[in-house]
Amino acid sequence: MSGSESHRPVRRRTFVLGTAAAAGSAALAGPLAAPAAAAAFGYTDDGSNYVVDTGANLVFKVSKSTGDLTSLAYRGTEYQGYGGMNSHIESGLGSSTVTIARSGSTILISVTHGTLKHYYAARSGENNVYLWTNKADTSVSATRYIVRVKAGLFLNDQPDSYTYTTSTVEASDVFAKSDGQTRSKHYSKLRVIDYDHIGWTTGSVGLWIVRSNHEKASGGPFYRSLLRHQSADGGGLYEILYYGQNQTEDQRFGLQGPYVIAFTDGGAPSSALFPGTLTTSWADSLGISGYVGASGRGRVAGVGITGRDTAYPYTVGLANSSAQYWGSARSSDGYFSITGVLPGTYTLTVHKSELAVYSTQVTVSAGGTTTLNSIAIPSSNDPGNASAIWRINDWTGTPSGFKNAELMTYAHPSDVRATAWTGNVVIGSGNETSAFPCYLWKDVNSGLLVYFKLTAAQAAAAHTLRIGVTTAYANGRPQVVVNDAWTSAIPSPPTQPSTRSLTNGSYRGNNHTFTYSVPASAWLTDTGQYNVLRINVVSGSGSTSYLSAGTAIDAIDLLA
């Protein structure tokens, strides 16, 4: 039930999911546009719900007993609801204490459920619902808000429309269409850093969730999670504030938001709502638990970064146990600025694409700017700088460039569009990277062969072989055999997420490099012959097929 959408960037890290975005942006299409004859801003009590009229084109209801969003009516059309379910935190909090108050041009609804507090806010004349969620502990397992949208309001023909059939290929959340293509709510293509908002448009109506800055979320800028799903009976838009699937970090607690449910006349939501630009000074005095205004936050700025590989984007991240932030380094000189940071000491990490190549500690104070002199990345920190006899793919912390890599962010490995996972690789063929599969599994393509020649001088010396991985499932890791004459020890598995990853659209785990010291006796001395490297996947865990032990590959090289 998605609109006729095409992924089109409107600015860096922003994707408008709607074909009519440009047309809808014309003539006051943004969410702050007021109708010609605005209704009265205010709220009423219908006995079961607080009914909020924004004074624009939006009226919504919140249950007085549960805090669920029970109605979302825009221009008189009801959008909320499918399958008899409301919109809510998780799958609904259940019995909660719900209160409402008006302060000038703002209405705030407060929901308390045990230690969790959740808020809805409306502003006079806006077609937006602002939301905050303060999670204090693990009494609520994950943290997500789901906007459940009725069927038939948007077209159901998009790649993430997944309930075309009852045929499942994995668990109960990965589906197979009759043409062999796969669908799942997990397949989004996008990392958190890639989008500011997601949603649907008909060309005349747009419904969006504008994400928060994710400061209390986990997983960093490259984390992938479900964003939306569509099915025959309706659709869901998600703001994922914490999710355990393929998670690399401990859960953070505290207030997250605002994130925004925004209606438009078909175009993208106003950029004034995007994380990093949203100004909520009007919320400073509302008494939201855990709220910290702009005056209580600081900034980190770096004058530049040297030692970069300018072929790749660089991202600077800040993280501690309480919060996370990130910003892009300027391509010309590496300048960066990260604003709105809560006071504290953070680990600052510089990423080449998604590979960490530098880290240091920074301290941020309220109202201040921590200015860093030019950061120099040591050459040895980037494994791509090492001299190699041969190398397959660049070291980026991603499997990008390998066979099927792009497809795997939005499809199951069994998808008909995937190229065969088997097939060996010849160094010097010119297609080494594109022929090498992005993932290796014990039960699918273990034993892949790499053929290469060495000069007499090279064959007379020992060499280090490196295999970089981005994540692993069920402790899958590579053991190598050279010319059937030398076999490496089975390496210890690095720490990786314990949930599914390779089959639910994510290669992001903990980057790790396996190194193997291959003795000179393993090489063939005839320079006209190919040496043969066999890469096996070993583990005593896992199931079968694509759920057998496996790993995602970053790069492979033989050092000079």
PDB file of N, CA and C in Angstrom, residues 241-296:
ATOM      1  N   LEU A 241      13.932   2.996  17.894  1.00  0.00           N
ATOM      2  CA  LEU A 241      14.805   3.661  18.851  1.00  0.00           C
ATOM      3  C   LEU A 241      15.760   2.685  19.519  1.00  0.00           C
ATOM      4  N   TYR A 242      15.366   1.448  19.628  1.00  0.00           N
ATOM      5  CA  TYR A 242      16.304   0.374  19.966  1.00  0.00           C
ATOM      6  C   TYR A 242      15.744  -0.920  19.403  1.00  0.00           C
ATOM      7  N   TYR A 243      16.629  -1.703  18.779  1.00  0.00           N
ATOM      8  CA  TYR A 243      16.217  -2.974  18.213  1.00  0.00           C
ATOM      9  C   TYR A 243      17.369  -3.948  18.384  1.00  0.00           C
ATOM     10  N   GLY A 244      17.067  -5.177  18.790  1.00  0.00           N
ATOM     11  CA  GLY A 244      18.102  -6.138  19.098  1.00  0.00           C
ATOM     12  C   GLY A 244      18.658  -6.879  17.903  1.00  0.00           C
ATOM     13  N   GLN A 245      17.957  -6.817  16.754  1.00  0.00           N
ATOM     14  CA  GLN A 245      18.384  -7.584  15.584  1.00  0.00           C
ATOM     15  C   GLN A 245      19.737  -7.093  15.079  1.00  0.00           C
ATOM     16  N   ASN A 246      20.720  -7.983  15.064  1.00  0.00           N
ATOM     17  CA  ASN A 246      22.068  -7.681  14.587  1.00  0.00           C
ATOM     18  C   ASN A 246      22.650  -6.434  15.255  1.00  0.00           C
ATOM     19  N   GLN A 247      22.406  -6.309  16.523  1.00  0.00           N
ATOM     20  CA  GLN A 247      22.836  -5.129  17.275  1.00  0.00           C
ATOM     21  C   GLN A 247      24.266  -5.301  17.774  1.00  0.00           C
ATOM     22  N   THR A 248      25.073  -4.242  17.641  1.00  0.00           N
ATOM     23  CA  THR A 248      26.484  -4.288  18.028  1.00  0.00           C
ATOM     24  C   THR A 248      26.761  -3.601  19.362  1.00  0.00           C
ATOM     25  N   GLU A 249      25.765  -2.925  19.931  1.00  0.00           N
ATOM     26  CA  GLU A 249      25.998  -2.159  21.150  1.00  0.00           C
ATOM     27  C   GLU A 249      24.970  -2.515  22.211  1.00  0.00           C
ATOM     28  N   ASP A 250      25.328  -2.218  23.453  1.00  0.00           N
ATOM     29  CA  ASP A 250      24.356  -2.330  24.531  1.00  0.00           C
ATOM     30  C   ASP A 250      23.269  -1.280  24.352  1.00  0.00           C
ATOM     31  N   GLN A 251      22.139  -1.564  24.922  1.00  0.00           N
ATOM     32  CA  GLN A 251      21.022  -0.631  24.835  1.00  0.00           C
ATOM     33  C   GLN A 251      21.295   0.620  25.671  1.00  0.00           C
ATOM     34  N   ARG A 252      20.958   1.775  25.111  1.00  0.00           N
ATOM     35  CA  ARG A 252      21.046   3.028  25.840  1.00  0.00           C
ATOM     36  C   ARG A 252      19.654   3.395  26.368  1.00  0.00           C
ATOM     37  N   PHE A 253      19.633   4.169  27.419  1.00  0.00           N
ATOM     38  CA  PHE A 253      18.362   4.553  28.025  1.00  0.00           C
ATOM     39  C   PHE A 253      18.267   6.069  28.122  1.00  0.00           C
ATOM     40  N   GLY A 254      17.051   6.559  28.212  1.00  0.00           N
ATOM     41  CA  GLY A 254      16.811   7.982  28.326  1.00  0.00           C
ATOM     42  C   GLY A 254      15.849   8.475  27.262  1.00  0.00           C
ATOM     43  N   LEU A 255      15.672   9.767  27.204  1.00  0.00           N
ATOM     44  CA  LEU A 255      14.689  10.376  26.314  1.00  0.00           C
ATOM     45  C   LEU A 255      15.185  10.400  24.879  1.00  0.00           C
ATOM     46  N   GLN A 256      14.317   9.972  23.968  1.00  0.00           N
ATOM     47  CA  GLN A 256      14.607  10.048  22.541  1.00  0.00           C
ATOM     48  C   GLN A 256      13.488  10.844  21.862  1.00  0.00           C
ATOM     49  N   GLY A 257      13.928  11.740  20.970  1.00  0.00           N
ATOM     50  CA  GLY A 257      12.973  12.548  20.257  1.00  0.00           C
ATOM     51  C   GLY A 257      13.423  13.990  20.190  1.00  0.00           C
ATOM     52  N   PRO A 258      12.616  14.823  19.513  1.00  0.00           N
ATOM     53  CA  PRO A 258      11.345  14.412  18.924  1.00  0.00           C
ATOM     54  C   PRO A 258      11.523  13.658  17.610  1.00  0.00           C
ATOM     55  N   TYR A 259      10.612  12.727  17.345  1.00  0.00           N
ATOM     56  CA  TYR A 259      10.384  12.208  16.012  1.00  0.00           C
ATOM     57  C   TYR A 259       8.963  12.607  15.645  1.00  0.00           C
ATOM     58  N   VAL A 260       8.679  12.681  14.376  1.00  0.00           N
ATOM     59  CA  VAL A 260       7.477  13.410  13.952  1.00  0.00           C
ATOM     60  C   VAL A 260       6.662  12.600  12.950  1.00  0.00           C
ATOM     61  N   ILE A 261       5.369  12.503  13.197  1.00  0.00           N
ATOM     62  CA  ILE A 261       4.416  12.030  12.190  1.00  0.00           C
ATOM     63  C   ILE A 261       3.956  13.269  11.429  1.00  0.00           C
ATOM     64  N   ALA A 262       4.254  13.332  10.149  1.00  0.00           N
ATOM     65  CA  ALA A 262       3.987  14.556   9.375  1.00  0.00           C
ATOM     66  C   ALA A 262       3.132  14.243   8.155  1.00  0.00           C
ATOM     67  N   PHE A 263       2.079  15.022   7.967  1.00  0.00           N
ATOM     68  CA  PHE A 263       1.280  14.980   6.746  1.00  0.00           C
ATOM     69  C   PHE A 263       1.649  16.169   5.867  1.00  0.00           C
ATOM     70  N   THR A 264       1.668  15.933   4.555  1.00  0.00           N
ATOM     71  CA  THR A 264       1.902  17.009   3.596  1.00  0.00           C
ATOM     72  C   THR A 264       0.886  16.895   2.466  1.00  0.00           C
ATOM     73  N   ASP A 265       0.941  17.854   1.570  1.00  0.00           N
ATOM     74  CA  ASP A 265       0.095  17.821   0.374  1.00  0.00           C
ATOM     75  C   ASP A 265       0.743  17.006  -0.736  1.00  0.00           C
ATOM     76  N   GLY A 266       1.595  16.046  -0.364  1.00  0.00           N
ATOM     77  CA  GLY A 266       2.195  15.135  -1.325  1.00  0.00           C
ATOM     78  C   GLY A 266       3.694  15.187  -1.370  1.00  0.00           C
ATOM     79  N   GLY A 267       4.285  16.330  -1.008  1.00  0.00           N
ATOM     80  CA  GLY A 267       5.733  16.462  -1.082  1.00  0.00           C
ATOM     81  C   GLY A 267       6.421  15.953   0.162  1.00  0.00           C
ATOM     82  N   ALA A 268       7.735  16.095   0.165  1.00  0.00           N
ATOM     83  CA  ALA A 268       8.523  15.697   1.329  1.00  0.00           C
ATOM     84  C   ALA A 268       8.199  16.610   2.506  1.00  0.00           C
ATOM     85  N   PRO A 269       8.383  16.123   3.731  1.00  0.00           N
ATOM     86  CA  PRO A 269       8.168  16.997   4.884  1.00  0.00           C
ATOM     87  C   PRO A 269       9.184  18.136   4.892  1.00  0.00           C
ATOM     88  N   SER A 270       8.840  19.202   5.564  1.00  0.00           N
ATOM     89  CA  SER A 270       9.713  20.366   5.639  1.00  0.00           C
ATOM     90  C   SER A 270      11.069  19.984   6.208  1.00  0.00           C
ATOM     91  N   SER A 271      12.126  20.494   5.590  1.00  0.00           N
ATOM     92  CA  SER A 271      13.478  20.210   6.077  1.00  0.00           C
ATOM     93  C   SER A 271      13.707  20.784   7.465  1.00  0.00           C
ATOM     94  N   ALA A 272      12.844  21.703   7.904  1.00  0.00           N
ATOM     95  CA  ALA A 272      12.960  22.242   9.254  1.00  0.00           C
ATOM     96  C   ALA A 272      12.702  21.172  10.311  1.00  0.00           C
ATOM     97  N   LEU A 273      12.118  20.040   9.911  1.00  0.00           N
ATOM     98  CA  LEU A 273      11.838  18.957  10.847  1.00  0.00           C
ATOM     99  C   LEU A 273      12.954  17.933  10.929  1.00  0.00           C
ATOM    100  N   PHE A 274      13.938  18.014  10.032  1.00  0.00           N
ATOM    101  CA  PHE A 274      14.947  16.966   9.957  1.00  0.00           C
ATOM    102  C   PHE A 274      15.846  16.982  11.189  1.00  0.00           C
ATOM    103  N   PRO A 275      16.344  15.801  11.613  1.00  0.00           N
ATOM    104  CA  PRO A 275      17.242  15.752  12.765  1.00  0.00           C
ATOM    105  C   PRO A 275      18.467  16.621  12.527  1.00  0.00           C
ATOM    106  N   GLY A 276      18.826  17.365  13.529  1.00  0.00           N
ATOM    107  CA  GLY A 276      19.949  18.282  13.409  1.00  0.00           C
ATOM    108  C   GLY A 276      19.522  19.688  13.047  1.00  0.00           C
ATOM    109  N   THR A 277      18.309  19.824  12.499  1.00  0.00           N
ATOM    110  CA  THR A 277      17.822  21.156  12.156  1.00  0.00           C
ATOM    111  C   THR A 277      16.560  21.514  12.932  1.00  0.00           C
ATOM    112  N   LEU A 278      15.899  20.506  13.512  1.00  0.00           N
ATOM    113  CA  LEU A 278      14.648  20.763  14.222  1.00  0.00           C
ATOM    114  C   LEU A 278      14.917  21.568  15.496  1.00  0.00           C
ATOM    115  N   THR A 279      14.294  22.711  15.590  1.00  0.00           N
ATOM    116  CA  THR A 279      14.412  23.559  16.766  1.00  0.00           C
ATOM    117  C   THR A 279      13.168  23.372  17.630  1.00  0.00           C
ATOM    118  N   THR A 280      13.363  22.929  18.850  1.00  0.00           N
ATOM    119  CA  THR A 280      12.216  22.666  19.715  1.00  0.00           C
ATOM    120  C   THR A 280      12.257  23.529  20.970  1.00  0.00           C
ATOM    121  N   SER A 281      12.673  24.772  20.831  1.00  0.00           N
ATOM    122  CA  SER A 281      12.703  25.650  21.999  1.00  0.00           C
ATOM    123  C   SER A 281      11.330  25.781  22.618  1.00  0.00           C
ATOM    124  N   TRP A 282      10.288  25.586  21.799  1.00  0.00           N
ATOM    125  CA  TRP A 282       8.929  25.644  22.328  1.00  0.00           C
ATOM    126  C   TRP A 282       8.646  24.506  23.306  1.00  0.00           C
ATOM    127  N   ALA A 283       9.488  23.444  23.276  1.00  0.00           N
ATOM    128  CA  ALA A 283       9.292  22.309  24.177  1.00  0.00           C
ATOM    129  C   ALA A 283      10.076  22.447  25.477  1.00  0.00           C
ATOM    130  N   ASP A 284      10.906  23.493  25.579  1.00  0.00           N
ATOM    131  CA  ASP A 284      11.786  23.617  26.739  1.00  0.00           C
ATOM    132  C   ASP A 284      11.028  23.647  28.062  1.00  0.00           C
ATOM    133  N   SER A 285       9.862  24.236  28.068  1.00  0.00           N
ATOM    134  CA  SER A 285       9.135  24.439  29.332  1.00  0.00           C
ATOM    135  C   SER A 285       7.972  23.475  29.521  1.00  0.00           C
ATOM    136  N   LEU A 286       7.914  22.405  28.718  1.00  0.00           N
ATOM    137  CA  LEU A 286       6.775  21.493  28.798  1.00  0.00           C
ATOM    138  C   LEU A 286       6.898  20.462  29.911  1.00  0.00           C
ATOM    139  N   GLY A 287       8.065  20.328  30.505  1.00  0.00           N
ATOM    140  CA  GLY A 287       8.234  19.383  31.596  1.00  0.00           C
ATOM    141  C   GLY A 287       8.398  17.944  31.148  1.00  0.00           C
ATOM    142  N   ILE A 288       8.927  17.732  29.946  1.00  0.00           N
ATOM    143  CA  ILE A 288       9.149  16.388  29.423  1.00  0.00           C
ATOM    144  C   ILE A 288      10.312  15.744  30.177  1.00  0.00           C
ATOM    145  N   SER A 289      10.085  14.551  30.708  1.00  0.00           N
ATOM    146  CA  SER A 289      11.096  13.862  31.511  1.00  0.00           C
ATOM    147  C   SER A 289      12.349  13.579  30.688  1.00  0.00           C
ATOM    148  N   GLY A 290      13.499  14.029  31.174  1.00  0.00           N
ATOM    149  CA  GLY A 290      14.769  13.791  30.501  1.00  0.00           C
ATOM    150  C   GLY A 290      15.111  14.786  29.425  1.00  0.00           C
ATOM    151  N   TYR A 291      14.270  15.771  29.228  1.00  0.00           N
ATOM    152  CA  TYR A 291      14.480  16.742  28.147  1.00  0.00           C
ATOM    153  C   TYR A 291      15.665  17.652  28.450  1.00  0.00           C
ATOM    154  N   VAL A 292      16.532  17.847  27.478  1.00  0.00           N
ATOM    155  CA  VAL A 292      17.661  18.764  27.591  1.00  0.00           C
ATOM    156  C   VAL A 292      17.616  19.708  26.394  1.00  0.00           C
ATOM    157  N   GLY A 293      17.423  20.978  26.652  1.00  0.00           N
ATOM    158  CA  GLY A 293      17.341  21.968  25.589  1.00  0.00           C
ATOM    159  C   GLY A 293      18.693  22.307  25.003  1.00  0.00           C
ATOM    160  N   ALA A 294      18.681  23.191  24.011  1.00  0.00           N
ATOM    161  CA  ALA A 294      19.907  23.538  23.293  1.00  0.00           C
ATOM    162  C   ALA A 294      20.969  24.123  24.207  1.00  0.00           C
ATOM    163  N   SER A 295      20.563  24.887  25.222  1.00  0.00           N
ATOM    164  CA  SER A 295      21.547  25.526  26.106  1.00  0.00           C
ATOM    165  C   SER A 295      22.293  24.514  26.958  1.00  0.00           C
ATOM    166  N   GLY A 296      21.742  23.316  27.098  1.00  0.00           N
ATOM    167  CA  GLY A 296      22.387  22.284  27.893  1.00  0.00           C
ATOM    168  C   GLY A 296      23.217  21.321  27.083  1.00  0.00           C
TER     169      GLY A 296
END
